[in-house]
PDB file of C-alpha atoms and ligand atoms in Angstrom:
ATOM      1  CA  UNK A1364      54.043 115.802 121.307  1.00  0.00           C
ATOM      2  CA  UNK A1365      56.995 115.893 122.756  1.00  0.00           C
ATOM      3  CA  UNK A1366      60.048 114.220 124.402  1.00  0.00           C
ATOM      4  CA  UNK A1367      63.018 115.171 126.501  1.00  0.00           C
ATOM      5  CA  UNK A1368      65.882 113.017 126.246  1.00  0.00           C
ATOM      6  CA  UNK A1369      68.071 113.807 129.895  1.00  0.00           C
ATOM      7  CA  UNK A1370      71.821 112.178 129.652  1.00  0.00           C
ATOM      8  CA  UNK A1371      73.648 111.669 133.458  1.00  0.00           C
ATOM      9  CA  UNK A1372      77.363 112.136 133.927  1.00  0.00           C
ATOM     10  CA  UNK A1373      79.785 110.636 131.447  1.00  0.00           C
ATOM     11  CA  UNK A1374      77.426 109.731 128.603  1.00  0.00           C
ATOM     12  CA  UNK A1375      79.235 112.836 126.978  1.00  0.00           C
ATOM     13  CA  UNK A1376      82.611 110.769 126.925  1.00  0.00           C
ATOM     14  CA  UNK A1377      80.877 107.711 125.079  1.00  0.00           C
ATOM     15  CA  UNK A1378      82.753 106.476 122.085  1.00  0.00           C
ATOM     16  CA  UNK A1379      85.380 107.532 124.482  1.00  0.00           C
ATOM     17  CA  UNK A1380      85.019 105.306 127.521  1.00  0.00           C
ATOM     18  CA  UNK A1381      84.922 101.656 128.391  1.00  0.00           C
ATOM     19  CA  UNK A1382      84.424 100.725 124.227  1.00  0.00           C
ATOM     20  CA  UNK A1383      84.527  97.242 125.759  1.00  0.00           C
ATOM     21  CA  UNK A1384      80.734  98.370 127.889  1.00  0.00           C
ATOM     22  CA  UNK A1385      79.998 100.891 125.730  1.00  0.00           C
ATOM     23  CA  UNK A1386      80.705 100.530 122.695  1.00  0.00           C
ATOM     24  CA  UNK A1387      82.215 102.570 120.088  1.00  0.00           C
ATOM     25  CA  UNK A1388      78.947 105.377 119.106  1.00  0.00           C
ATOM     26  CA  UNK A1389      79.377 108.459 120.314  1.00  0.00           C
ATOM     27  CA  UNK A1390      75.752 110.004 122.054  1.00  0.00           C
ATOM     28  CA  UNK A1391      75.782 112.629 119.174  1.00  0.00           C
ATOM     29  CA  UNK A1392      75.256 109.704 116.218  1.00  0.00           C
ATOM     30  CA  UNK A1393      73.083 108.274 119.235  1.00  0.00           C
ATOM     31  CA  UNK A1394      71.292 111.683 119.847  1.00  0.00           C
ATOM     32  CA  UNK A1395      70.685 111.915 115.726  1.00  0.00           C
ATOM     33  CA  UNK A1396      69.183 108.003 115.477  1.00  0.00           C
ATOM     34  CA  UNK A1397      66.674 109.510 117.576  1.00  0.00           C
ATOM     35  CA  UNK A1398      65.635 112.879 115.958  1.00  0.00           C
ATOM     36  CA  UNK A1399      65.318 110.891 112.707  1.00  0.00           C
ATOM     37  CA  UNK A1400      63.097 108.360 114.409  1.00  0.00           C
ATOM     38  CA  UNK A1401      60.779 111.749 115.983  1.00  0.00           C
ATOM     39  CA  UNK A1402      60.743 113.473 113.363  1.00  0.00           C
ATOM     40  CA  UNK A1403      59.476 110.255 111.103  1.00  0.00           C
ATOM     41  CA  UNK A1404      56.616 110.184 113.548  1.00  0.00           C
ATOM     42  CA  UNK A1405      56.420 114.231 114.040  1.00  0.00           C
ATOM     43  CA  UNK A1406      57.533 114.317 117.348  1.00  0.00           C
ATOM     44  CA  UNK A1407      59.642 117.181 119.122  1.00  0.00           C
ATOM     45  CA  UNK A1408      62.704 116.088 120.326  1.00  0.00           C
ATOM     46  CA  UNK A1409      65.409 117.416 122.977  1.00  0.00           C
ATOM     47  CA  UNK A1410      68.604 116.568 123.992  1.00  0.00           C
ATOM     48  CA  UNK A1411      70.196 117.246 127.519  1.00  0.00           C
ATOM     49  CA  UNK A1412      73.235 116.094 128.936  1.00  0.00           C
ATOM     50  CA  UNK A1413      74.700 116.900 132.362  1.00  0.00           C
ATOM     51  CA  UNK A1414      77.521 115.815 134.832  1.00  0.00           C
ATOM     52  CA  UNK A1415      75.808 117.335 137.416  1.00  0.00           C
ATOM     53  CA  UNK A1416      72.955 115.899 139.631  1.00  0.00           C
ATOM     54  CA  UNK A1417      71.211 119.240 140.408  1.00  0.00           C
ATOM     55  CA  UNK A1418      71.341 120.157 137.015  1.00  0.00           C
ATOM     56  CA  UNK A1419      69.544 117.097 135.795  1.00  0.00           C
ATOM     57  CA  UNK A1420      66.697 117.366 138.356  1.00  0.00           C
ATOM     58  CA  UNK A1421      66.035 121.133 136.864  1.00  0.00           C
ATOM     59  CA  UNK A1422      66.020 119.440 133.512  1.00  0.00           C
ATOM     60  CA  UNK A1423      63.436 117.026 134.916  1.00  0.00           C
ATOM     61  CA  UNK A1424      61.567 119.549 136.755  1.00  0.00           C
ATOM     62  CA  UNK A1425      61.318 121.570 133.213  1.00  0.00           C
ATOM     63  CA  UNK A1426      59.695 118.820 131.547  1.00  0.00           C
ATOM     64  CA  UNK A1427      56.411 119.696 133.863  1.00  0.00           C
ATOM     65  CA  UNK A1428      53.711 121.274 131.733  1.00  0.00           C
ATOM     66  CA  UNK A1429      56.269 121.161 128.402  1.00  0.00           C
ATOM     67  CA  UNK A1430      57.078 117.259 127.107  1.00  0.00           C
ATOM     68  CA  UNK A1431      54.817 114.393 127.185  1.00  0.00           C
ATOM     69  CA  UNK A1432      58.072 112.152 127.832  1.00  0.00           C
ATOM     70  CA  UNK A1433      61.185 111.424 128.980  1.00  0.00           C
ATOM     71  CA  UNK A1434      63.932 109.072 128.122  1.00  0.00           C
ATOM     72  CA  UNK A1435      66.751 108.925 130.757  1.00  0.00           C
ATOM     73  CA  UNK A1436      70.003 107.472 130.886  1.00  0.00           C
ATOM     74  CA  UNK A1437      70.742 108.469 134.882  1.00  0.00           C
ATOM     75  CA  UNK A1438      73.922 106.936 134.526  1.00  0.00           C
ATOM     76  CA  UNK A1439      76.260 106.618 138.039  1.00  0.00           C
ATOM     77  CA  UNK A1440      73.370 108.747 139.483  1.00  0.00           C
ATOM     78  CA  UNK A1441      70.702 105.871 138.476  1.00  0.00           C
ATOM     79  CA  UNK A1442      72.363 104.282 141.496  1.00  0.00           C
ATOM     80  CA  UNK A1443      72.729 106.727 144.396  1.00  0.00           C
ATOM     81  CA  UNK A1444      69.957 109.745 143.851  1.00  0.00           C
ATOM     82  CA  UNK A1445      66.813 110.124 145.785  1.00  0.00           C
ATOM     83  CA  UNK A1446      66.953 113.747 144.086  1.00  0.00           C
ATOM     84  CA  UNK A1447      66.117 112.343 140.810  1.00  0.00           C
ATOM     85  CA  UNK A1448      64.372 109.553 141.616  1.00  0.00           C
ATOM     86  CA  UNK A1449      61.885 112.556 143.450  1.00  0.00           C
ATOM     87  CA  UNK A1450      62.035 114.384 140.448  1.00  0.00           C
ATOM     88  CA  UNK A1451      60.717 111.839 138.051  1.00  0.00           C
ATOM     89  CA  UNK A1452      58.249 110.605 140.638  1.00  0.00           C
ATOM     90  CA  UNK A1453      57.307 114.862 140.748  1.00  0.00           C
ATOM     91  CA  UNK A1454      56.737 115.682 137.281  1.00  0.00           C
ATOM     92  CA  UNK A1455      54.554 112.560 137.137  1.00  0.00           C
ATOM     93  CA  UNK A1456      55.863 112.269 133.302  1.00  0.00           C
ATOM     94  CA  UNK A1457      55.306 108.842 131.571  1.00  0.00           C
ATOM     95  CA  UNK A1458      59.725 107.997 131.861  1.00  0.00           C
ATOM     96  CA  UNK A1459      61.515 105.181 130.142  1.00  0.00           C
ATOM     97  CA  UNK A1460      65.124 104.905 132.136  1.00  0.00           C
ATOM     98  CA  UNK A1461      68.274 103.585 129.557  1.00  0.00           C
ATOM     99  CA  UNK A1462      71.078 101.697 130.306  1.00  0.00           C
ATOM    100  CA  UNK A1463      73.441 100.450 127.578  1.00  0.00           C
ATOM    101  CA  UNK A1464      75.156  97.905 129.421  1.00  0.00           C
ATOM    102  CA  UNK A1465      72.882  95.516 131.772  1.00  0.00           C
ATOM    103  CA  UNK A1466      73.379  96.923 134.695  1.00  0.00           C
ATOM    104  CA  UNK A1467      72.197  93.598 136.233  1.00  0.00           C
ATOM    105  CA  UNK A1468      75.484  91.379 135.653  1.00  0.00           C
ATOM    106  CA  UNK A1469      78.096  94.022 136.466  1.00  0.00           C
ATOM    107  CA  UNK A1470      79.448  95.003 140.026  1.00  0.00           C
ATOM    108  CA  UNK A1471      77.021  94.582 142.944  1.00  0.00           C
ATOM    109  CA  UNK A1472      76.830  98.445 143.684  1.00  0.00           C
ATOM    110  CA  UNK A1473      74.835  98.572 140.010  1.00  0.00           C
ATOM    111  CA  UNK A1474      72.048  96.640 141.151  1.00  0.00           C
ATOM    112  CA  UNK A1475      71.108  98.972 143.606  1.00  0.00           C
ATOM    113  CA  UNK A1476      68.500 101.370 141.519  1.00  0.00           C
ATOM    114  CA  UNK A1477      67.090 104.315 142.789  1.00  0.00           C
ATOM    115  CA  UNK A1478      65.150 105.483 139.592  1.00  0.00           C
ATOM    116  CA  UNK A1479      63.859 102.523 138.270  1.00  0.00           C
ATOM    117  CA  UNK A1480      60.374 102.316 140.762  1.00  0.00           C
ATOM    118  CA  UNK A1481      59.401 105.497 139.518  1.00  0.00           C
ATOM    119  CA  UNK A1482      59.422 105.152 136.100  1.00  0.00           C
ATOM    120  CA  UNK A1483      57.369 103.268 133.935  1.00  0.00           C
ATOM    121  CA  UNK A1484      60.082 100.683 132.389  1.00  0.00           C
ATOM    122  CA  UNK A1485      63.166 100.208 131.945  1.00  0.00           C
ATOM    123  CA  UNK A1486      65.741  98.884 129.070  1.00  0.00           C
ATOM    124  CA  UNK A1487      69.110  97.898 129.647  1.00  0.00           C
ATOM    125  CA  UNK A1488      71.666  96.054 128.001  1.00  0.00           C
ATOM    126  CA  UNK A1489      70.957  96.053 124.630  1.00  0.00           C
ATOM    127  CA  UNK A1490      73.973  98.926 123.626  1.00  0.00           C
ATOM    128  CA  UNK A1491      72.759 102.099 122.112  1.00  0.00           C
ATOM    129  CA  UNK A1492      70.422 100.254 120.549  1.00  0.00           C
ATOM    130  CA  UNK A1493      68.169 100.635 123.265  1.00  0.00           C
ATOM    131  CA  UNK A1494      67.618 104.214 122.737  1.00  0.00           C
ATOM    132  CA  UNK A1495      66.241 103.174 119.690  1.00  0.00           C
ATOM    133  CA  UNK A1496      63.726 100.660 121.501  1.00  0.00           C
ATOM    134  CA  UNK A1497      63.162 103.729 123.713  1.00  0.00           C
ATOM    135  CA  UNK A1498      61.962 105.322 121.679  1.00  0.00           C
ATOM    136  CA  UNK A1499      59.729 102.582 120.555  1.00  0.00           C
ATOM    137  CA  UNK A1500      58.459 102.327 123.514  1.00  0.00           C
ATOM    138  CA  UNK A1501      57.380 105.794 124.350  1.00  0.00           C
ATOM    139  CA  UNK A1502      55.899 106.575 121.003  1.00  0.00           C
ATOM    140  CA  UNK A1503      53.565 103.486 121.712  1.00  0.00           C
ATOM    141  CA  UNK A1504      52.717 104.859 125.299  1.00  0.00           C
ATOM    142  CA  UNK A1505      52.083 108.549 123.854  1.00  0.00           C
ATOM    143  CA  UNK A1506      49.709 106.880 121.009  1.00  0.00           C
ATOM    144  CA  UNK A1507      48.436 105.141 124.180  1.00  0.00           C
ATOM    145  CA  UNK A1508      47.637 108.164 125.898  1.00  0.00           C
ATOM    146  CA  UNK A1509      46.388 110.029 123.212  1.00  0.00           C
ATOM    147  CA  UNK A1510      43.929 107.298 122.232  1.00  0.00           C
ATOM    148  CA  UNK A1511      42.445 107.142 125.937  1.00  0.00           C
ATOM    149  CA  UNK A1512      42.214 111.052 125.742  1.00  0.00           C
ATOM    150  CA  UNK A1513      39.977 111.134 122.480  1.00  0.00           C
ATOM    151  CA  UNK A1514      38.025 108.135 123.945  1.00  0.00           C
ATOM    152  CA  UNK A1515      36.901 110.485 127.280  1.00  0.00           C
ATOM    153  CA  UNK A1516      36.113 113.377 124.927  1.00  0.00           C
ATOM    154  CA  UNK A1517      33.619 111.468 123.581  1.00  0.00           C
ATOM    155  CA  UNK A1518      32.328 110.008 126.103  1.00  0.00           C
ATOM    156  CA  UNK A1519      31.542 113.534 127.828  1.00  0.00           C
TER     157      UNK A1519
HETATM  158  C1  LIG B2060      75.055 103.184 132.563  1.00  0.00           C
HETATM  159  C2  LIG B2060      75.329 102.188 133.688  1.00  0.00           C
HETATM  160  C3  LIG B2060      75.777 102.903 134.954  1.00  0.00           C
HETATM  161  O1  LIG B2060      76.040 101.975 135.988  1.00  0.00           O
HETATM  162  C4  LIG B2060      77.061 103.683 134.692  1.00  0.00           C
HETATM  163  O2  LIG B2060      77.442 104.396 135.839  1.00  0.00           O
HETATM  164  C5  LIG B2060      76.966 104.558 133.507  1.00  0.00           C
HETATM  165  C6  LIG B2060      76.243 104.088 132.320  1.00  0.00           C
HETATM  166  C7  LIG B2060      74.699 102.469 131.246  1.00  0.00           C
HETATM  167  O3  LIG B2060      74.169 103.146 130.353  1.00  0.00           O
HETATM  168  O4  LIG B2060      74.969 101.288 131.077  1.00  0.00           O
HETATM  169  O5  LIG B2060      77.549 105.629 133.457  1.00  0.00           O
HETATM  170  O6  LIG B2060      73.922 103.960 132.932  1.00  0.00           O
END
């Protein structure tokens, strides 16, 4: 099992930027909460982080065929790009989008969502500790999957 953890534009300056949104941990201690949490349950884990929109749908487009997950934190991007938003709907991934802040109470141009339809839930606002409930959440839907698998083995 695996899952691919894809990081949008500026998530590299956290610990950095807006402390009073963000909060003070940077994405590495954020990125190694997360390994320890995969590789308690044995699960591959990757890391990719991007400014750049095009970049971020090859990342997505990579995932086809490779990781049974993604986690993504579209940032800015979350709100303008039908590229992405086509490339998660494409790889037909199970996808569990991030926000640290709640995107829901901030400026009006946040609410607007372009990713959020196309993946299969979202978490927002709970800090970085939502990576952590992330990944919560997508170990439960890969045990999910897994389980509903073995179940149409045996009933061949
Ligand atoms: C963010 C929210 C976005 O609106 C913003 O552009 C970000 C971070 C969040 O994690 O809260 O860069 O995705």
């Amino acid at each position: 099992m695996k899952i691919v953890v894809i990081q949008g534009p500026n998530l590299n300056m956290l610990g950095v930027r807006e402390q009073q949104i963000y909060g003070p941990m940077k994405l590495e201690q954020i990125h190694a909460q997360m390994k320890d949490v995969a590789t308690q349950h044995k699960i591959d884990i990757e890391f990719f982080q991007s400014n750049l929109e095009g970049e971020l749908v090859d990342k997505i487009q990579e995932c086809y065929g490779e990781a049974n997950g993604i986690i993504i934190n579209a940032a800015a991007y979350t709100h303008t790009s039908i590229a992405i938003r086509d490339a998660i709907a494409a790889v037909n991934l199970p996808t569990i989008e991030v926000h640290i802040s709640n995107i829901h109470r901030r400026e009006e141009f946040r609410k607007d969502n372009m990713i959020a339809p196309v993946c299969t839930s979202s978490i927002v606002g709970f800090g970085p500790f939502g990576y952590h409930l992330s990944m919560m959440g997508m170990i439960q839907i890969m045990n999910e999957v897994q389980a509903a698998q073995e179940a149409q083995q045996q009933a061949k």
